[in-house]
Short mmCIF file of C-alpha atoms and ligand atoms in Angstrom, two decimals:
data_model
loop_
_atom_site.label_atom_id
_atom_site.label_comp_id
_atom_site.label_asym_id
_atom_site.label_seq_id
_atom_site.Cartn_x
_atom_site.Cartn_y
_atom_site.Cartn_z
CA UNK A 542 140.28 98.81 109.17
CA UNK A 543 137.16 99.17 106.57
CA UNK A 544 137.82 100.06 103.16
CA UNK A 545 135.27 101.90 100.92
CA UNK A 546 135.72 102.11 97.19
CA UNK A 547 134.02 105.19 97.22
CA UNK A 548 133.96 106.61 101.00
CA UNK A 549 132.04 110.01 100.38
CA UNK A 550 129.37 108.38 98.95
CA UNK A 551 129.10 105.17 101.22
CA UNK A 552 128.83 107.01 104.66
CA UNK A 553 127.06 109.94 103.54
CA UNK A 554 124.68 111.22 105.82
CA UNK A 555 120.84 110.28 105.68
CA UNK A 556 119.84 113.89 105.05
CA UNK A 557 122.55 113.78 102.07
CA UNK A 558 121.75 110.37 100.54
CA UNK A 559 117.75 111.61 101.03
CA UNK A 560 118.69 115.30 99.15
CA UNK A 561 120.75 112.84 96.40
CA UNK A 562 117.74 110.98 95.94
CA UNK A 563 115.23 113.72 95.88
CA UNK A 564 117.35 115.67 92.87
CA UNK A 565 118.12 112.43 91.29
CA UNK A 566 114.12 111.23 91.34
CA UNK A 567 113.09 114.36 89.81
CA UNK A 568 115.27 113.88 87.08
CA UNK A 569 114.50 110.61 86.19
CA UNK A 570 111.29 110.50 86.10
CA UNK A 571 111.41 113.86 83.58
CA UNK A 572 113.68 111.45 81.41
CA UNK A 573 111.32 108.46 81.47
CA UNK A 574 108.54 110.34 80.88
CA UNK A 575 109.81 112.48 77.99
CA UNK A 576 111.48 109.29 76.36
CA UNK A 577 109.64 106.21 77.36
CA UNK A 578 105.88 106.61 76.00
CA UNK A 579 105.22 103.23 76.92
CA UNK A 580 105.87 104.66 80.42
CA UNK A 581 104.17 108.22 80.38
CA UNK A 582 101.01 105.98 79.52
CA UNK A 583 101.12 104.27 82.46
CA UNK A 584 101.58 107.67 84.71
CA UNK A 585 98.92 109.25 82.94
CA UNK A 586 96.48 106.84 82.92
CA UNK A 587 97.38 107.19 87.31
CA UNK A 588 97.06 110.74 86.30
CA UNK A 589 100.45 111.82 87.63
CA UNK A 590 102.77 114.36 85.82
CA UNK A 591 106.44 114.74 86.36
CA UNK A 592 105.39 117.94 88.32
CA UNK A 593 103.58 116.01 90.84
CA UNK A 594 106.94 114.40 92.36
CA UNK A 595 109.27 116.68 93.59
CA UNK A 596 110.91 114.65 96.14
CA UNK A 597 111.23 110.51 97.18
CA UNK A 598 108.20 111.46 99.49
CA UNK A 599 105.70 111.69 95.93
CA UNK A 600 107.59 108.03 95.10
CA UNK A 601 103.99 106.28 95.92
CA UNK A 602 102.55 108.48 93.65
CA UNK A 603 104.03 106.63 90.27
CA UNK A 604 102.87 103.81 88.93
CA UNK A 605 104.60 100.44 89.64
CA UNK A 606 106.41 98.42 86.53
CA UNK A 607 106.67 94.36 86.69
CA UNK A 608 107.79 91.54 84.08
CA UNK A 609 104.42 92.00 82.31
CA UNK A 610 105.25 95.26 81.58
CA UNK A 611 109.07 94.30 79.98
CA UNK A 612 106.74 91.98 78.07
CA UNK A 613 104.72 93.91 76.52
CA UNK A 614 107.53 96.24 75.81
CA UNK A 615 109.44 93.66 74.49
CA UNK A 616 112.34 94.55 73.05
CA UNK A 617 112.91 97.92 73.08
CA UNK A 618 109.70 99.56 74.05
CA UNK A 619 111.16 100.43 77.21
CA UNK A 620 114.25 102.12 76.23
CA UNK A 621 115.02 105.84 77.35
CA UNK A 622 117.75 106.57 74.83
CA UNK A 623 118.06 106.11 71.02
CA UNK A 624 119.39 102.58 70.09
CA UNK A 625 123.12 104.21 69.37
CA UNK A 626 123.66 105.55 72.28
CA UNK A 627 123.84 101.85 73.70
CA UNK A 628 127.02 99.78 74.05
CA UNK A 629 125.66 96.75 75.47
CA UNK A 630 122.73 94.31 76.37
CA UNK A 631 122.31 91.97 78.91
CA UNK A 632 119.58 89.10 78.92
CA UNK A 633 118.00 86.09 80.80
CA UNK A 634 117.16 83.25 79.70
CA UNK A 635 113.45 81.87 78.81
CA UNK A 636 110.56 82.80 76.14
CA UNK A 637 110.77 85.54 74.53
CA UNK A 638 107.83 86.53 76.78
CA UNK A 639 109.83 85.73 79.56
CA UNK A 640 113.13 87.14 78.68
CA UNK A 641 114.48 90.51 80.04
CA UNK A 642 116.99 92.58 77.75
CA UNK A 643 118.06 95.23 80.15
CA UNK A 644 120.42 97.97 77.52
CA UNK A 645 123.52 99.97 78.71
CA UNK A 646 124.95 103.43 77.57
CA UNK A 647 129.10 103.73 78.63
CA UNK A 648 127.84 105.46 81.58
CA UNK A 649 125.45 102.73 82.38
CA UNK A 650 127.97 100.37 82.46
CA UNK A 651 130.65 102.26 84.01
CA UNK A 652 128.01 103.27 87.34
CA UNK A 653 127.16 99.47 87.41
CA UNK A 654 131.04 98.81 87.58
CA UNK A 655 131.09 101.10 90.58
CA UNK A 656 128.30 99.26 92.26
CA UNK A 657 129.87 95.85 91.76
CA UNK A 658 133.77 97.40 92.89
CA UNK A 659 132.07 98.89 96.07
CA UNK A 660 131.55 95.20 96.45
CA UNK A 661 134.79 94.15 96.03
CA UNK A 662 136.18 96.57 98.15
CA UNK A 663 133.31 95.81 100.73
CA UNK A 664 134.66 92.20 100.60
CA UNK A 665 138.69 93.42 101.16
CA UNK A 666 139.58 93.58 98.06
CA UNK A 667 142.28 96.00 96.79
CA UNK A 668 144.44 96.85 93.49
CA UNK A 669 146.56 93.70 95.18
CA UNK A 670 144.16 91.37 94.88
CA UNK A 671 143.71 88.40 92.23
CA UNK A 672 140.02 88.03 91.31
CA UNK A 673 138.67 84.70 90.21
CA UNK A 674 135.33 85.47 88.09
CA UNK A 675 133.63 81.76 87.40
CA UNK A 676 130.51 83.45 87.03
CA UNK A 677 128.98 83.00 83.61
CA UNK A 678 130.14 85.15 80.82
CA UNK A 679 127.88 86.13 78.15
CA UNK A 680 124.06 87.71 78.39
CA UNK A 681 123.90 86.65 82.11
CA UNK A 682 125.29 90.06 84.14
CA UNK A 683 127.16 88.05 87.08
CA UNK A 684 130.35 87.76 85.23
CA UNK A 685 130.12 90.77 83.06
CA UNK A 686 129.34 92.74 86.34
CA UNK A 687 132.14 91.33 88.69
CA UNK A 688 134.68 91.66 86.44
CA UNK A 689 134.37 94.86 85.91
CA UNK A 690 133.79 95.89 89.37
CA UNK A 691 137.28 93.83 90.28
CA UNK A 692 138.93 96.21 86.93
CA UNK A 693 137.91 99.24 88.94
CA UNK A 694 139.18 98.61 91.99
CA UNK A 695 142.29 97.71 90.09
CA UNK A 696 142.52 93.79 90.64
CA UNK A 697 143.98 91.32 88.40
CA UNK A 698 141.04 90.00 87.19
CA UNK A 699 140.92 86.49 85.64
CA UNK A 700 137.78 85.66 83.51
CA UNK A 701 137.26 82.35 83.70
CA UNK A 702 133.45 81.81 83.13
CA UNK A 703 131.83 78.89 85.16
CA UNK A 704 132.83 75.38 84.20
CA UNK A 705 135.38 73.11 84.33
CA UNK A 706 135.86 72.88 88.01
CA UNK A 707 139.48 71.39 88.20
CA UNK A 708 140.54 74.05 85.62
CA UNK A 709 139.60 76.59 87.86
CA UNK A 710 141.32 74.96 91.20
CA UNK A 711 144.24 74.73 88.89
CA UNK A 712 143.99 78.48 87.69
CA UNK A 713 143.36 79.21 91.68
CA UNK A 714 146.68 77.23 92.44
CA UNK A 715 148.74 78.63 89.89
CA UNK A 716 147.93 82.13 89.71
CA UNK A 717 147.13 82.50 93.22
CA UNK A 718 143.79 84.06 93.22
CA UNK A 719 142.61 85.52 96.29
CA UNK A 720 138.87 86.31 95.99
CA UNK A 721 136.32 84.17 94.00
CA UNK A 722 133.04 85.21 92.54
CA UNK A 723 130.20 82.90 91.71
CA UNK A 724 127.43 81.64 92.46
CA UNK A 725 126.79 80.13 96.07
CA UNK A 726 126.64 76.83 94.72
CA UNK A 727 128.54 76.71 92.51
CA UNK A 728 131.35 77.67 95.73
CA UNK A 729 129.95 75.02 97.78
CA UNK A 730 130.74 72.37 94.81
CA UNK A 731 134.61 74.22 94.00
CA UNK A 732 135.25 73.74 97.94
CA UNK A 733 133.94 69.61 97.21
CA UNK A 734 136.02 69.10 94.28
CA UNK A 735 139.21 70.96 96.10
CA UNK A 736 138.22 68.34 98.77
CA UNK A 737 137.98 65.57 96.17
CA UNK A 738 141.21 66.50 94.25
CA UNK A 739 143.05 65.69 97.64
CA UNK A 740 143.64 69.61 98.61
CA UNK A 741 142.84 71.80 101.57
CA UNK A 742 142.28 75.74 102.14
CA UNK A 743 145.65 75.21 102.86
CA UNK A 744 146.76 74.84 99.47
CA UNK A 745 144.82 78.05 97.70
CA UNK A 746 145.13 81.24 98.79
CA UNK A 747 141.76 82.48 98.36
CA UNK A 748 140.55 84.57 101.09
CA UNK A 749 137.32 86.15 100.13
CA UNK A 750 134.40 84.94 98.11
CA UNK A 751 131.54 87.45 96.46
CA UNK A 752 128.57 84.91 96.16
CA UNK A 753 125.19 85.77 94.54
CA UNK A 754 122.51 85.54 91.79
CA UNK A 755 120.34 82.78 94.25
CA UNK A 756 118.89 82.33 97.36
CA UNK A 757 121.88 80.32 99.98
CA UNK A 758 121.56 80.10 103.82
CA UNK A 759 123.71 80.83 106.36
CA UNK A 760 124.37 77.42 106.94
CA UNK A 761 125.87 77.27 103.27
CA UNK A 762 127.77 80.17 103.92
CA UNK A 763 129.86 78.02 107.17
CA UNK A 764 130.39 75.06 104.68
CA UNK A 765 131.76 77.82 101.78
CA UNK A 766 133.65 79.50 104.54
CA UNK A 767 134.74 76.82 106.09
CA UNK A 768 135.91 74.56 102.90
CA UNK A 769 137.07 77.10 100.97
CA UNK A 770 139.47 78.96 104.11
CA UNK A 771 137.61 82.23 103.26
CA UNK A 772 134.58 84.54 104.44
CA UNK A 773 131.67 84.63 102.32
CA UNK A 774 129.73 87.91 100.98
CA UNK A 775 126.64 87.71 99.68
CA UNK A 776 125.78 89.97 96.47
CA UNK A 777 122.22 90.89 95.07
CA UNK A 778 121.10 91.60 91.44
CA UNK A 779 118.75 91.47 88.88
CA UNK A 780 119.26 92.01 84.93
CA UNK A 781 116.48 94.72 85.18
CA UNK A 782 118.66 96.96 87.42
CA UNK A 783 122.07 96.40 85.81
CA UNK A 784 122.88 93.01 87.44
CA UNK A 785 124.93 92.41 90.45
CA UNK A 786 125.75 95.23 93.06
CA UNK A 787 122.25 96.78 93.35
CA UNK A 788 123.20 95.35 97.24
CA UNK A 789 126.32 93.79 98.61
CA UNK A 790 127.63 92.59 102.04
CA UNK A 791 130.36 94.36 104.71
CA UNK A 792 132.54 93.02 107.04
CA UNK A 793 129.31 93.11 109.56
CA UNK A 794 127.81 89.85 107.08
CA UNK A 795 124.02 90.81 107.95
CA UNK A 796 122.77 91.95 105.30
CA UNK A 797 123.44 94.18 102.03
CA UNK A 798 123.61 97.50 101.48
CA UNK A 799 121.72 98.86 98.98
CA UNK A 800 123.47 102.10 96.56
CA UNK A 801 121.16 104.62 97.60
CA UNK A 802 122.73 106.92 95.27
CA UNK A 803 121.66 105.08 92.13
CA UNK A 804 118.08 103.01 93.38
CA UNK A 805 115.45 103.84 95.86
CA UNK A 806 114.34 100.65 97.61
CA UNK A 807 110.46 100.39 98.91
CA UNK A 808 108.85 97.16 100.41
CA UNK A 809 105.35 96.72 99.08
CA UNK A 810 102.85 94.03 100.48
CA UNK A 811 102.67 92.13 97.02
CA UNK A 812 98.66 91.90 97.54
CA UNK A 813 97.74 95.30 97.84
CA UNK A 814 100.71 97.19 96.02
CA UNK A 815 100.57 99.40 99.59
CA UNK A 816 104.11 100.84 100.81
CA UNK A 817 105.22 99.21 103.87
CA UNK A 818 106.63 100.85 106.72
CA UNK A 819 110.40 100.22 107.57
CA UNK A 820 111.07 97.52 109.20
CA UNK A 821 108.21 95.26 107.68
CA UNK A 822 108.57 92.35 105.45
CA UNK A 823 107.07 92.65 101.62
CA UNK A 824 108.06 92.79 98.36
CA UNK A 825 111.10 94.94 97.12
CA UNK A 826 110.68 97.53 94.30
CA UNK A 827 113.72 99.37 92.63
CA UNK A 828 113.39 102.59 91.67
CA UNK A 829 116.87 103.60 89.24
CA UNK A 830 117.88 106.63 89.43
CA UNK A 831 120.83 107.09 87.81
CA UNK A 832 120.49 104.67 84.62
CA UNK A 833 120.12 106.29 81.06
CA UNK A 834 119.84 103.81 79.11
CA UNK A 835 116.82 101.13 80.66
CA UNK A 836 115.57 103.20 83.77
CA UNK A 837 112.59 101.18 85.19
CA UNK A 838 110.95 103.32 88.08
CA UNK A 839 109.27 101.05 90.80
CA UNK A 840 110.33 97.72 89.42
CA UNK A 841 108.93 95.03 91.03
CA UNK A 842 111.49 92.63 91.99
CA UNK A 843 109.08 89.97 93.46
CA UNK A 844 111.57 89.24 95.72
CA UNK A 845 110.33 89.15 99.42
CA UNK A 846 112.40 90.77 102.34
CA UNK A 847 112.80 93.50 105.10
CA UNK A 848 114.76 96.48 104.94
CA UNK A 849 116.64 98.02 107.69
CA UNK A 850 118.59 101.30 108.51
CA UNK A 851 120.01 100.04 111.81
CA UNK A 852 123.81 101.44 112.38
CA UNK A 853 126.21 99.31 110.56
CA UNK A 854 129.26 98.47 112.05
CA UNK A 855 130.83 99.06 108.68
CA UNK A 856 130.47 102.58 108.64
CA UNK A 857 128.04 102.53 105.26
CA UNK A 858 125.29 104.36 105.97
CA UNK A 859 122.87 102.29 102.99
CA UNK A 860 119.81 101.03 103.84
CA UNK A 861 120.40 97.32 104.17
CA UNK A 862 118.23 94.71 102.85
CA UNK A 863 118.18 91.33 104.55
CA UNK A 864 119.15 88.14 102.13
CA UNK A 865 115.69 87.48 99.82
CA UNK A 866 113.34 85.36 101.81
CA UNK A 867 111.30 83.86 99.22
CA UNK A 868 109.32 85.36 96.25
CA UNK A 869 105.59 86.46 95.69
CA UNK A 870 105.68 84.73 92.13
CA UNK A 871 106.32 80.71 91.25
CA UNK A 872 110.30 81.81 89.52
CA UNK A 873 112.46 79.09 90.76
CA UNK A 874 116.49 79.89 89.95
CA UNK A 875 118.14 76.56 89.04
CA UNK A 876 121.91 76.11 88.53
CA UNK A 877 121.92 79.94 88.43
CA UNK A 878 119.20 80.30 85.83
CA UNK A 879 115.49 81.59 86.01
CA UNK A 880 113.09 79.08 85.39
CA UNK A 881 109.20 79.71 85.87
CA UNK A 882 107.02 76.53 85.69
CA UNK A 883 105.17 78.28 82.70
CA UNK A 884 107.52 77.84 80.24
CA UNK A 885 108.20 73.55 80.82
CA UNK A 886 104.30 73.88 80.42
CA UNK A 887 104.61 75.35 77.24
CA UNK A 888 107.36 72.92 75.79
CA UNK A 889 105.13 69.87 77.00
CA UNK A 890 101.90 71.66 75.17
CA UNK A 891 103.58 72.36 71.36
CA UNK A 892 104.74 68.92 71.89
CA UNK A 893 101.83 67.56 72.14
CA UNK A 894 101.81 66.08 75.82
CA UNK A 895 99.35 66.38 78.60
CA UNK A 896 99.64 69.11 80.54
CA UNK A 897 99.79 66.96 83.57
CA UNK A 898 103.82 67.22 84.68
CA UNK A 899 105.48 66.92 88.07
CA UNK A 900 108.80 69.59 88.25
CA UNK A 901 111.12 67.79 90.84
CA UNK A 902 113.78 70.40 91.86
CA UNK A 903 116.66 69.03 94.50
CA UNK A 904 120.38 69.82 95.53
CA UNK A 905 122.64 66.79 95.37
CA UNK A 906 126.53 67.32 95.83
CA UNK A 907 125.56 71.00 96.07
CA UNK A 908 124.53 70.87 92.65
CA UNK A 909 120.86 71.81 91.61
CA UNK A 910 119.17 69.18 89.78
CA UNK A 911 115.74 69.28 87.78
CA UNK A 912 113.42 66.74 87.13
CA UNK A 913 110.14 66.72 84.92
CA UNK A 914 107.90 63.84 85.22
CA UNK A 915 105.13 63.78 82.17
CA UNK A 916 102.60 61.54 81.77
CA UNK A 917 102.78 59.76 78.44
CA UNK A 918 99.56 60.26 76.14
CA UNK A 919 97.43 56.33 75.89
CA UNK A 920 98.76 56.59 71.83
CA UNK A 921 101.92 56.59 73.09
CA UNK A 922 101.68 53.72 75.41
CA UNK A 923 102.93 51.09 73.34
CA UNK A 924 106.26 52.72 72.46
CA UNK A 925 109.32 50.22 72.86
CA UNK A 926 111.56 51.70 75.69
CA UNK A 927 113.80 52.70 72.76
CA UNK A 928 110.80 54.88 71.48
CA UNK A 929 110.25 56.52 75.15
CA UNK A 930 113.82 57.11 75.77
CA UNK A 931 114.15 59.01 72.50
CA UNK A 932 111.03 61.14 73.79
CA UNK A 933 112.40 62.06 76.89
CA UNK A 934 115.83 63.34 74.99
CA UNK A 935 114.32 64.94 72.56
CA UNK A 936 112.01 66.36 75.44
CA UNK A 937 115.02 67.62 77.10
CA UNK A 938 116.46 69.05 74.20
CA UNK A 939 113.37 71.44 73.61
CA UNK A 940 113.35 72.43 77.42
CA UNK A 941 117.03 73.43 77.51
CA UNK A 942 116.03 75.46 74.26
CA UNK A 943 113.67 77.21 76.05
CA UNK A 944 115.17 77.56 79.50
CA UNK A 945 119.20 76.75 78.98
CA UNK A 946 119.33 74.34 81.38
CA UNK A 947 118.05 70.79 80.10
CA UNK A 948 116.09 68.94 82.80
CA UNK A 949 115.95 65.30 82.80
CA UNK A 950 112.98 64.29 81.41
CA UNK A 951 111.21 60.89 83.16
CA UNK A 952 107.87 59.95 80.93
CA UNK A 953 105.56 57.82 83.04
CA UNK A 954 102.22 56.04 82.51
CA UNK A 955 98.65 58.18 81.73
CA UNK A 956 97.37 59.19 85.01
CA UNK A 957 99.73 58.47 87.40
CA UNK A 958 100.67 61.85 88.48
CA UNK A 959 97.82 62.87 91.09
CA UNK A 960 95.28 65.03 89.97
CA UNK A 961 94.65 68.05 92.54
CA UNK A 962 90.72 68.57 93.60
CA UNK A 963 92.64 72.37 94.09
CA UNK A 964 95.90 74.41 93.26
CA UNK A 965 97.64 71.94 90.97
CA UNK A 966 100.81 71.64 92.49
CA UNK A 967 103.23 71.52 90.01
CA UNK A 968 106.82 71.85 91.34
CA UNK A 969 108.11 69.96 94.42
CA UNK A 970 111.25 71.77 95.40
CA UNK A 971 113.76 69.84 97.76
CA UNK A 972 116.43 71.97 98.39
CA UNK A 973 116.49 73.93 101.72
CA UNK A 974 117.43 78.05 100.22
CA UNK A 975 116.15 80.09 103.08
CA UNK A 976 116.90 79.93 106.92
O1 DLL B 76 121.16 87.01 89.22
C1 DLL B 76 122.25 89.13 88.93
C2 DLL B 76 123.36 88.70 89.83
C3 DLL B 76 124.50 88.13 89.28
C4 DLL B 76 123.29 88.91 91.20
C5 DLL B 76 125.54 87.77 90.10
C6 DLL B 76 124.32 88.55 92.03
C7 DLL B 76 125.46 87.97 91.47
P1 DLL B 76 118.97 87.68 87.28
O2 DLL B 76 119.49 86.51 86.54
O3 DLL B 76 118.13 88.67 86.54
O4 DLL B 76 120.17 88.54 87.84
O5 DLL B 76 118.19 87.15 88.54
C8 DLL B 76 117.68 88.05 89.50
O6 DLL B 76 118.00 86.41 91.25
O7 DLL B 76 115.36 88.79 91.50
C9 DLL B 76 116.59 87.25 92.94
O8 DLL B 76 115.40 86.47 92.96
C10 DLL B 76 117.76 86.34 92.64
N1 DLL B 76 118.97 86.78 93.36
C11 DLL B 76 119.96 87.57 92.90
N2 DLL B 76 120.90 87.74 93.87
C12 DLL B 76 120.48 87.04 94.96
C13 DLL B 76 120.99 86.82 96.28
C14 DLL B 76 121.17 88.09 88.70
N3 DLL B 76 122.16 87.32 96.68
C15 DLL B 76 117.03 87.30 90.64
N4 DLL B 76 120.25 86.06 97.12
C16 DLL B 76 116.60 88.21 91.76
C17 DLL B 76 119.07 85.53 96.74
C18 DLL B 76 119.24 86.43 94.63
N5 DLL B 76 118.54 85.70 95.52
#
């Protein structure tokens, strides 16, 4: 039988979950655009008022929001609420350019909570269940997110950050934890070490896994399922919208369902900015409707996919998205983190390289590994290979500064990465993420 953390709300009927979002919209976007000026700029230089939308039909009428506008905005210029009625931040990593800092009121939080313990619940979890969270701690939402979704739902919840894979089989063994949450690949390499460490499904008692924050296939999701003894839900996220449980997977395992009742989902073509009809595959936009604290209206996620609102087998009545097929931007998410070519570029540049770099990106033991090749400068030619090797480490120390992840650095002679007569390409990525 399906469980529902919050059944009212889950199956609701269209023309409820439409009325929700209508009432909801109007709201909002009187919030935003009484306390975000930064915001109320961009609607009236589209010439739009809040008394132009009255309902999720006048959606297309506002003006869309991307990363370039959390730059400029940068910290706070995008905040709806005075700076003490927050609790709590959450961050990527990256530039300061590049860095989101999405802010939380209690009531932030505690809606995001929901989200993530609809999740739970979505993936069988119940006030019996022991929840393994070995998603990072910290600024990064996953672990923050899924632990407090698992509180909610009433789970023993044990925080155990990511790291330290034989502590957490141990942890697994000992207390007896019965759903994990993490990152896909970071599953696949737990299931390898359990392998590794001489142990079998048999031996855990995990049943469920909650797996997010990157792209994974379906094939991944046999080799989880299959090493781990469980069955594998996908979860979708992004700091901008809370974190994880914007969408999350049902016993049906095609597709997420989004929470209609706190974000209006649209699929753009990413060229023209023009709303696609259901059904179509473009970019995905968030609109929030419920968040105080940081409520972006059409956020552009950059991440490419088609929406459906097909029957579910589940019961839910929430538009589902299908897993993230790719993106319309050059963000790469390695190990879990967001990495945009950009900002290895800008590392090698106050360095004082050549801008001429090859970013190798490739999945070995189910582990994501990163590469930078960079030509060394003709001054630098005559270095001793003691001289080069300190180069590349200190190389490698500045890029994990900058991206927190450190690359392994590989300096090789002037001109021997090949020019382009075109596009440069700059990043060769290996690893297979979409079916
Ligand atoms: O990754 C939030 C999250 C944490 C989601 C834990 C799920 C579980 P960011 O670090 O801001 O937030 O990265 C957001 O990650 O735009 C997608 O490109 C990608 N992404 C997130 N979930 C999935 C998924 C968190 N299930 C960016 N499948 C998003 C594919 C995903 N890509």
């Amino acid at each position: 039988m399906e469980n529902y953390y919050q059944k009212e709300i889950e199956c609701a009927s269209r023309e409820e979950i439409k009325a929700l979002q209508d009432q909801r919209l109007v709201e909002q976007v009187k919030h935003v655009y009484e306390n975000v000026p930064y915001y109320r700029n961009l609607m009236e230089e589209k010439g739009v008022t809040p008394e132009d939308i009255k309902s999720t039909d006048d959606l297309h009428k506002l003006p869309f929001i991307s990363k370039a506008d959390l730059r400029d905005a940068y910290p706070t210029g995008l905040l709806a609420v005075p700076l003490s009625e927050c609790v709590e931040i959450h961050s990527t990593s990256g530039t300061t350019g590049r860095r989101v800092v999405a802010f939380y009121t209690q009531g932030d939080i505690d809606l995001w909570h929901e989200c993530c313990a609809r999740a739970v619940v979505a993936a069988g979890g119940t006030k019996d269940d022991i929840v393994q969270v070995a998603y990072g701690y910290g600024l990064f939402t996953g672990g923050a997110g899924l632990d407090g979704g698992s509180h909610k739902v009433g789970c023993m919840t044990l925080p155990m950050s990511s790291g330290n894979t034989e502590r957490q089989i141990q942890f697994m063994q000992d207390l007896k934890a019965t759903i994990l949450c993490c990152t896909p690949s970071y599953a696949a390499y737990i299931g390898e070490t359990l392998h590794d460490m001489g142990l079998s499904p048999e031996d855990i008692s995990l049943k469920a896994g909650i797996f997010g924050a990157e792209p994974w296939t379906e094939e991944m999701r046999r080799d989880i399922e299959k090493s781990l003894g469980i069955k594998a839900y996908d979860i979708y996220g992004l700091t901008e919208t809370s974190g994880p449980g914007v969408a999350y997977e049902c016993s049906a395992q095609n597709g997420m369902h989004i929470n209609e009742d706190h974000f209006i989902a649209e699929i753009i073509d990413p060229d023209t900015g023009e709303v696609l009809p259901e059904g179509e595959k473009g970019e995905l936009v968030f609109t929030s409707i419920t968040k105080k604290a940081f409520p972006l209206l059409r956020y552009r996620t950059r991440d490419i996919c088609v929406l459906t609102r097909e029957k579910c087998s589940c019961g839910r009545t929430h538009v589902k998205m299908t897993k993230p097929m790719g993106r319309s931007d050059d963000m790469m998410i390695i190990r879990g983190v967001n990495v945009f070519p950009s900002q290895i570029e800008t590392v090698l540049l106050e360095q004082g390289y050549s801008p001429n770099y090859l970013i190798e990106v490739d999945r070995v033991n189910n582990t994501d590994t990163l590469d930078v090749f960079v030509e060394l400068s003709s001054d630098m030619f005559s270095d001793t290979v003691k001289e080069i090797a300190k180069r590349e480490k200190d190389l490698s120390i500045a890029m994990r500064t900058m991206l927190g992840i450190g690359p392994k650095v590989h300096l090789v002679p002037a001109k021997s990465i090949a020019r382009s007569e075109g596009k440069a390409v700059r990043v060769v990525d290996k690893r297979k993420l979409h079916d």
